[in-house]
Each structure stands twice: as C-alpha cells, then as structure tokens.
PDB file of C-alpha atoms in Angstrom:
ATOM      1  CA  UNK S   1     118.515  84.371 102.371  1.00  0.00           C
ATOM      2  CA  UNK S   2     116.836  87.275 103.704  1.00  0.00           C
ATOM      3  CA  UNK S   3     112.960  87.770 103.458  1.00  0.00           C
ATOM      4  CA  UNK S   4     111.087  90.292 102.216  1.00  0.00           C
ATOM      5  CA  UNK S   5     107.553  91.532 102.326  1.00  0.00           C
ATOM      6  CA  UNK S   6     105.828  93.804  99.985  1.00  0.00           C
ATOM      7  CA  UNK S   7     102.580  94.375 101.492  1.00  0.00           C
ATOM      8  CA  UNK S   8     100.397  96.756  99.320  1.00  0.00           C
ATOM      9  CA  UNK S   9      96.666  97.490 100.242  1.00  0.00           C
ATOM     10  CA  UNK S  10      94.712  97.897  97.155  1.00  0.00           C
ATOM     11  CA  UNK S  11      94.157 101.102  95.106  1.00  0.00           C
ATOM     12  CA  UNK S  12      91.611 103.132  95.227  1.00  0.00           C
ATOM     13  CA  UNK S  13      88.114 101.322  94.097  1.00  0.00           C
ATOM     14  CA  UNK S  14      84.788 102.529  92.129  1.00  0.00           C
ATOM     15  CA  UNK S  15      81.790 103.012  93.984  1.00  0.00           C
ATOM     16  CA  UNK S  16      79.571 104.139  91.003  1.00  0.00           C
ATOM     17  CA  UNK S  17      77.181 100.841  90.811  1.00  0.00           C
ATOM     18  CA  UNK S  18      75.328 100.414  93.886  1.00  0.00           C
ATOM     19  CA  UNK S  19      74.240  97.227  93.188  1.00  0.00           C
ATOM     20  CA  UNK S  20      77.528  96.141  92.639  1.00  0.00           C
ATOM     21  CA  UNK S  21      78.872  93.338  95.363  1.00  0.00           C
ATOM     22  CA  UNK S  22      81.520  94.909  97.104  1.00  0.00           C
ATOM     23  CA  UNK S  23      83.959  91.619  96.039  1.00  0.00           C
ATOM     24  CA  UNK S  24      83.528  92.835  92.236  1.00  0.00           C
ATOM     25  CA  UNK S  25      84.259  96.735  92.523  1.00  0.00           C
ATOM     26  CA  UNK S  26      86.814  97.523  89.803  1.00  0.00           C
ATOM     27  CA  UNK S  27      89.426 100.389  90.441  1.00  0.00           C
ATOM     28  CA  UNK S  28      88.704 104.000  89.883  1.00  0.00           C
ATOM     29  CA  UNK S  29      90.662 106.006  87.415  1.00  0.00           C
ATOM     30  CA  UNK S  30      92.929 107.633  90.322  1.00  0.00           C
ATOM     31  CA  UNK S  31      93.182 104.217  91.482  1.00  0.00           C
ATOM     32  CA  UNK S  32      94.620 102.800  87.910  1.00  0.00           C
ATOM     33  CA  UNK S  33      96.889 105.273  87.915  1.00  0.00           C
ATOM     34  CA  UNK S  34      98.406 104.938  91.634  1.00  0.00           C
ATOM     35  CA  UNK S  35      98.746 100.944  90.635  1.00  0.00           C
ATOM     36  CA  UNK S  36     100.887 102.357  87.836  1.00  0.00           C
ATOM     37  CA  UNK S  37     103.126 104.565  89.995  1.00  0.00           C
ATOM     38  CA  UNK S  38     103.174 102.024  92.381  1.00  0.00           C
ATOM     39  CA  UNK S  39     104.575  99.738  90.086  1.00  0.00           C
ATOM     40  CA  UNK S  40     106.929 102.558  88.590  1.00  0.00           C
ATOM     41  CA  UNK S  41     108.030 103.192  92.461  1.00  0.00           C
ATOM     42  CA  UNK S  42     108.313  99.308  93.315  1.00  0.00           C
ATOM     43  CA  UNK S  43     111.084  98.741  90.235  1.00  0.00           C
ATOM     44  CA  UNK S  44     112.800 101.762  90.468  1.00  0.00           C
ATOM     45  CA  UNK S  45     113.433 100.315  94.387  1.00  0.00           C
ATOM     46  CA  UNK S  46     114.353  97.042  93.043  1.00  0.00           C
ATOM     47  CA  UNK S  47     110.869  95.852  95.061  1.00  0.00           C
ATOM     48  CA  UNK S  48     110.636  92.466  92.673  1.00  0.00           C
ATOM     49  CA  UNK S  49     108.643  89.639  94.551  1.00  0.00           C
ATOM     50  CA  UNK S  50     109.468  86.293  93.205  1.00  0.00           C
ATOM     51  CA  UNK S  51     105.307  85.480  94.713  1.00  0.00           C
ATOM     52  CA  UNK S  52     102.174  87.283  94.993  1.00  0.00           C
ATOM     53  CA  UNK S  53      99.923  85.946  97.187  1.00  0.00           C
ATOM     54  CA  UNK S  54      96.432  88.569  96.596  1.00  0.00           C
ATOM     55  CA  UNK S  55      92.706  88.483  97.738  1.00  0.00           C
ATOM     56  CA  UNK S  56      90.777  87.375  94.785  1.00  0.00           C
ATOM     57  CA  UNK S  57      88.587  90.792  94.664  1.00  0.00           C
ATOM     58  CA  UNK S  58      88.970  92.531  91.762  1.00  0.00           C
ATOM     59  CA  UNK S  59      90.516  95.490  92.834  1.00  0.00           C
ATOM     60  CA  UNK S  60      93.244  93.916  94.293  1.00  0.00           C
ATOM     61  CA  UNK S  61      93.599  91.854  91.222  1.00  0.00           C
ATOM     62  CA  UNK S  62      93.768  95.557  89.295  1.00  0.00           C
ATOM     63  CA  UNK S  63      96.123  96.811  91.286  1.00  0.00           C
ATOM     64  CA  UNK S  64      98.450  93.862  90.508  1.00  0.00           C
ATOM     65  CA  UNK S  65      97.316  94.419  86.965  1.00  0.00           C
ATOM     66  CA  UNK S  66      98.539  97.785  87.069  1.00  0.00           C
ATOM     67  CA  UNK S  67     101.409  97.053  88.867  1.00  0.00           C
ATOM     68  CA  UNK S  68     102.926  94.132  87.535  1.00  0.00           C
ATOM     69  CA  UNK S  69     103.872  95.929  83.685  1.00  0.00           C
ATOM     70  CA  UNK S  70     106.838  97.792  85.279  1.00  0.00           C
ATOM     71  CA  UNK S  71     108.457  94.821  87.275  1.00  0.00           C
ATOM     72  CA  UNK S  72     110.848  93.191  85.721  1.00  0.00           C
ATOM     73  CA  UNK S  73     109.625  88.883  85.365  1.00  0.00           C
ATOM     74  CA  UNK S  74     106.651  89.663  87.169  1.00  0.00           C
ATOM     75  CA  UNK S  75     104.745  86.919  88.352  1.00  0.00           C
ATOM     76  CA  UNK S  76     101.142  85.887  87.743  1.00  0.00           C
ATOM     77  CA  UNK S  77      99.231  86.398  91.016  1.00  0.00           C
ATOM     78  CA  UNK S  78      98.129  83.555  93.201  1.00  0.00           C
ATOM     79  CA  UNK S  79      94.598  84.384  94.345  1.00  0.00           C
ATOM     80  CA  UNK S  80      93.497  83.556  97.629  1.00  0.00           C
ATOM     81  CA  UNK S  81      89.783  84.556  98.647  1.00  0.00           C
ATOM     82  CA  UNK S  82      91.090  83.402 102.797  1.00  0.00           C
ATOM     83  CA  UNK S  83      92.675  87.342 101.988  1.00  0.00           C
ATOM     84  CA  UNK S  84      89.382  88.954 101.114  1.00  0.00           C
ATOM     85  CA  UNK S  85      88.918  91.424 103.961  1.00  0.00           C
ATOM     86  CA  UNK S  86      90.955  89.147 106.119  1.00  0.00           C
ATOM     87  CA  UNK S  87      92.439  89.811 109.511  1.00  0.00           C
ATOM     88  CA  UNK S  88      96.280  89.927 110.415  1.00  0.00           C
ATOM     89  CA  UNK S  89      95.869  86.110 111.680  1.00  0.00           C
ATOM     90  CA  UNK S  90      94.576  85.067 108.869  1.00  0.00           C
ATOM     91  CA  UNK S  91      97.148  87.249 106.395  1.00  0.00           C
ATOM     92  CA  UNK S  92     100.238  85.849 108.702  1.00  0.00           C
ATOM     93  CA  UNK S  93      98.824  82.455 108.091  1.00  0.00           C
ATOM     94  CA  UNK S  94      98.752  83.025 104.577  1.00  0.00           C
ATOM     95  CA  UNK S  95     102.528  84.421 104.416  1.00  0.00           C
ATOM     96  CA  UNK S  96     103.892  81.254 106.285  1.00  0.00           C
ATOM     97  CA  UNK S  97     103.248  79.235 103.378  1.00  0.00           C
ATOM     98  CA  UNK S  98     104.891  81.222 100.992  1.00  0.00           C
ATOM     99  CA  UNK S  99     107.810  80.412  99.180  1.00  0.00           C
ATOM    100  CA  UNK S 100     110.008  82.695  97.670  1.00  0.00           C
ATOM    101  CA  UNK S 101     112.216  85.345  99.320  1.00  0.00           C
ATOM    102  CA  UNK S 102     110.394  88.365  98.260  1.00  0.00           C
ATOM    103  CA  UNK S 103     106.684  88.225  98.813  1.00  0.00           C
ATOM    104  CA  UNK S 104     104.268  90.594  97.783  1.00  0.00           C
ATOM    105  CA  UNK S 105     100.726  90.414  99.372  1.00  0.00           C
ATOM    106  CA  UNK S 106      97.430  92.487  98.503  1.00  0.00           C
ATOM    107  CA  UNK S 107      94.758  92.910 100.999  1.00  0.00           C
ATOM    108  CA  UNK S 108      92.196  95.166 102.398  1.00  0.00           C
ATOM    109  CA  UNK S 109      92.050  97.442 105.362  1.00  0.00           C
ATOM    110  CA  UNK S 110      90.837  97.297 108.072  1.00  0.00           C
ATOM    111  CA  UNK S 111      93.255  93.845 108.431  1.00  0.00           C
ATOM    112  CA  UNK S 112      95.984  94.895 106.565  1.00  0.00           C
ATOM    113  CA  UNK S 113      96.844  98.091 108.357  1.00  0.00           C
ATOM    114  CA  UNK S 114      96.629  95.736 111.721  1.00  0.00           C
ATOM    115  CA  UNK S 115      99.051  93.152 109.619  1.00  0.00           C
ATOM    116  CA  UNK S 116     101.380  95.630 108.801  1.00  0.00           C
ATOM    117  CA  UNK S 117     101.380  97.663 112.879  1.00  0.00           C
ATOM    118  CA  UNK S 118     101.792  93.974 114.214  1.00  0.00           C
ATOM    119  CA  UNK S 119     104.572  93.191 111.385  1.00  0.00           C
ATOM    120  CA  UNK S 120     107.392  95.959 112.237  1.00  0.00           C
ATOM    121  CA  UNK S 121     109.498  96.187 115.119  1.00  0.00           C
ATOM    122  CA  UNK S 122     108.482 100.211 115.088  1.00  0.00           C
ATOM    123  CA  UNK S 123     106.403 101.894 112.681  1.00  0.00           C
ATOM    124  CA  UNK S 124     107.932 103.864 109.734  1.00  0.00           C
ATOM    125  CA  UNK S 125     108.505 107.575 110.267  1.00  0.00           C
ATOM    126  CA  UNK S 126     105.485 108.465 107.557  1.00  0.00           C
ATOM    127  CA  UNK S 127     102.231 109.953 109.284  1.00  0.00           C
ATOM    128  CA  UNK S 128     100.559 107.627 106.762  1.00  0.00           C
ATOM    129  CA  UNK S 129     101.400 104.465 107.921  1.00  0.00           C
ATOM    130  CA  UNK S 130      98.724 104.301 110.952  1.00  0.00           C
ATOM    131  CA  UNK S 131      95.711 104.556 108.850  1.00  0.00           C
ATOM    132  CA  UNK S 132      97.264 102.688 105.918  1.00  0.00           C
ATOM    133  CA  UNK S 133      95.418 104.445 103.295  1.00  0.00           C
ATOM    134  CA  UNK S 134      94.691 103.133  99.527  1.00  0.00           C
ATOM    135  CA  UNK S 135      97.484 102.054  97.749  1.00  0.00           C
ATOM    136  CA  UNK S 136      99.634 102.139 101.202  1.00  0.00           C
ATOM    137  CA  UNK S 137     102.431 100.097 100.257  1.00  0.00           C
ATOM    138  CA  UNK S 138     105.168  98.777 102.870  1.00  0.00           C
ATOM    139  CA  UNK S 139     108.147  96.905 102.248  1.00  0.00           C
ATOM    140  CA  UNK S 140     109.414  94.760 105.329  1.00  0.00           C
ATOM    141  CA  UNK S 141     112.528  92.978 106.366  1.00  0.00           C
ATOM    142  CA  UNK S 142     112.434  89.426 107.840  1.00  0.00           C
ATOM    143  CA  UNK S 143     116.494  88.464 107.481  1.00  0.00           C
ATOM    144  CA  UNK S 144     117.334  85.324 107.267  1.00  0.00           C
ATOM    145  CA  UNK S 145     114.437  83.037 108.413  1.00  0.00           C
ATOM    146  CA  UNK S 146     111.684  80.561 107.430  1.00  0.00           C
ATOM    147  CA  UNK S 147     108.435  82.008 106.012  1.00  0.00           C
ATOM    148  CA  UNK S 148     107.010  79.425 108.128  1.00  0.00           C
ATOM    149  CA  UNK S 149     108.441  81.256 110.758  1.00  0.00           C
ATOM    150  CA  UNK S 150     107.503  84.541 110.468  1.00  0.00           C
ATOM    151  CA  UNK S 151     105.844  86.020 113.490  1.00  0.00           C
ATOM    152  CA  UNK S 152     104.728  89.298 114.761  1.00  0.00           C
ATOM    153  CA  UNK S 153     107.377  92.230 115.832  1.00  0.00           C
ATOM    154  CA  UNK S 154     110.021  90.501 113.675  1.00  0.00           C
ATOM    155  CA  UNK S 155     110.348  92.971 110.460  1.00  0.00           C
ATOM    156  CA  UNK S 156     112.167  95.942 110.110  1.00  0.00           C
ATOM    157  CA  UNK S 157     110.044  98.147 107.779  1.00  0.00           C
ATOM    158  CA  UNK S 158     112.714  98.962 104.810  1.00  0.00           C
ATOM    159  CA  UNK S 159     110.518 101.758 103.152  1.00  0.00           C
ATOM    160  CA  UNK S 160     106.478 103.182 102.755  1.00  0.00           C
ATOM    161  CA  UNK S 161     105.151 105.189 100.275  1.00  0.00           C
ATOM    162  CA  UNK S 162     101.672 106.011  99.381  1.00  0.00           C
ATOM    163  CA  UNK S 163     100.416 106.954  95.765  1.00  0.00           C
ATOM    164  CA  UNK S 164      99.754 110.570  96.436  1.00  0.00           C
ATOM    165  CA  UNK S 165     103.880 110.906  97.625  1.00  0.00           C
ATOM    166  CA  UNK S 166     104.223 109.935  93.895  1.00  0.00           C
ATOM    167  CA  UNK S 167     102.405 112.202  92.457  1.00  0.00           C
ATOM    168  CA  UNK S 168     104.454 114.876  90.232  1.00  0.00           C
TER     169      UNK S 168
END
C-alpha cells in the first residue's frame, strides 16, 4: 500500500505572556482559525491519516485540535516531545516507526521545513514551500514501501497549501 505523509507545521502561536515557556504558547486567534481551514482543506482532499505522530507543545496539540473536527474518524494524537523543535533526523526517525499508511506529523520550523526540502524528490511549485511558513502543510508520496524504510529524496510531494491560500 502506498504511503503517505501529511506533514503540517503548527499554526500560528500567541506571544502575549512573556513569561510564558515557549513549550506552553497556545495558538493565536488567526492561528485557530487556519487549524480550522486546514482541517476543512485536508478532508475536502481526502488528506485522512490513519496516525498522528505531534510534538507535545501545545500549539501543535491546537492545531490538531482544530484540525481534527473536519476529518472524518480522526485519530487522537500520539504526542512525542523527541518532535519538540526537532531536526529532520530526528523527525525521519520518528516517521520510521509509524504504522499506518497515511501519517500526519506536527512539528516546528526551523526542522520541519529541512524535513520536508530533504523529503521530496523536487520541491512543490509554491514560492511558500522554502520558508515553510505557519500552518505550511505538505502532503507527500512514499508508494509502496516500509515506513521503516523511508529515507530522504524518496517522496513525491502530492500537494502544499498554506492557511492564507485558504483564505476567502
């Protein structure tokens, strides 16, 4: 069965409370809203991952919140902190033990933009994709391999959208 990655970078965060540890920054209000478009955007693709596999901050956590409504059988979230501001090693590492054909992972720039470059065989035609801005959401093709297997170079990027393109 083929594989697919939705890789989503997390919408746009708060940065009202100073004193707030960067791990525990909620989303802003524009950022609520792009997780609900993004989630509008995902199932009107047919984008369904059978796994999500998402840093435990909380606005990557939100943006699953937000997300996750408008998917059909949406699944809880499996938190893992080894995303928090991880790099591409570390976020291929945590894709190789995933198991269902559709993945969806939420991370953090600046390691998920590098994930994502590294991922495709040649970038998607959006001028977007290099700085992989909030809410930057890609959707990759593996065909028919092993998660375990995955490597970089090996996807064919299937689609990219940010939340702004959704904005009517």
């Amino acid at each position: 069965m083929t594989k697919r990655l939705i890789l989503i970078r997390h919408a746009k965060s708060a940065w009202d409370d100073p004193l707030l540890p960067d791990h525990d920054r909620p989303l802003n209000p524009r950022g609520e809203g792009a997780a609900r478009d993004l989630g509008q955007w995902l199932a009107s693709r047919g984008y369904v991952p059978g796994e999500v596999l998402c840093s435990d901050a909380l606005r990557t956590r939100a943006t699953w919140e937000g997300i996750a409504p408008f998917l059909p059988d949406a699944p809880e979230p499996t938190l893992k902190p080894a995303l928090y501001h991880a790099g591409a090693d570390v976020m291929l590492a945590v894709l190789r033990h995933a198991t269902a054909d559709t993945v969806c992972l939420l991370g953090h720039n600046p390691g998920i933009a590098e994930f994502a470059h590294r991922l495709v065989k040649h970038p998607p035609l959006s001028p977007d994709f290099q700085k992989y801005p909030t809410g930057a959401t890609l959707v990759a093709d593996f065909g028919d391999i092993d998660w375990a297997d995955a490597g970089y170079g090996m996807a064919e990027p299937a689609d990219f959208i940010v939340p702004r393109e959704l904005v009517t």
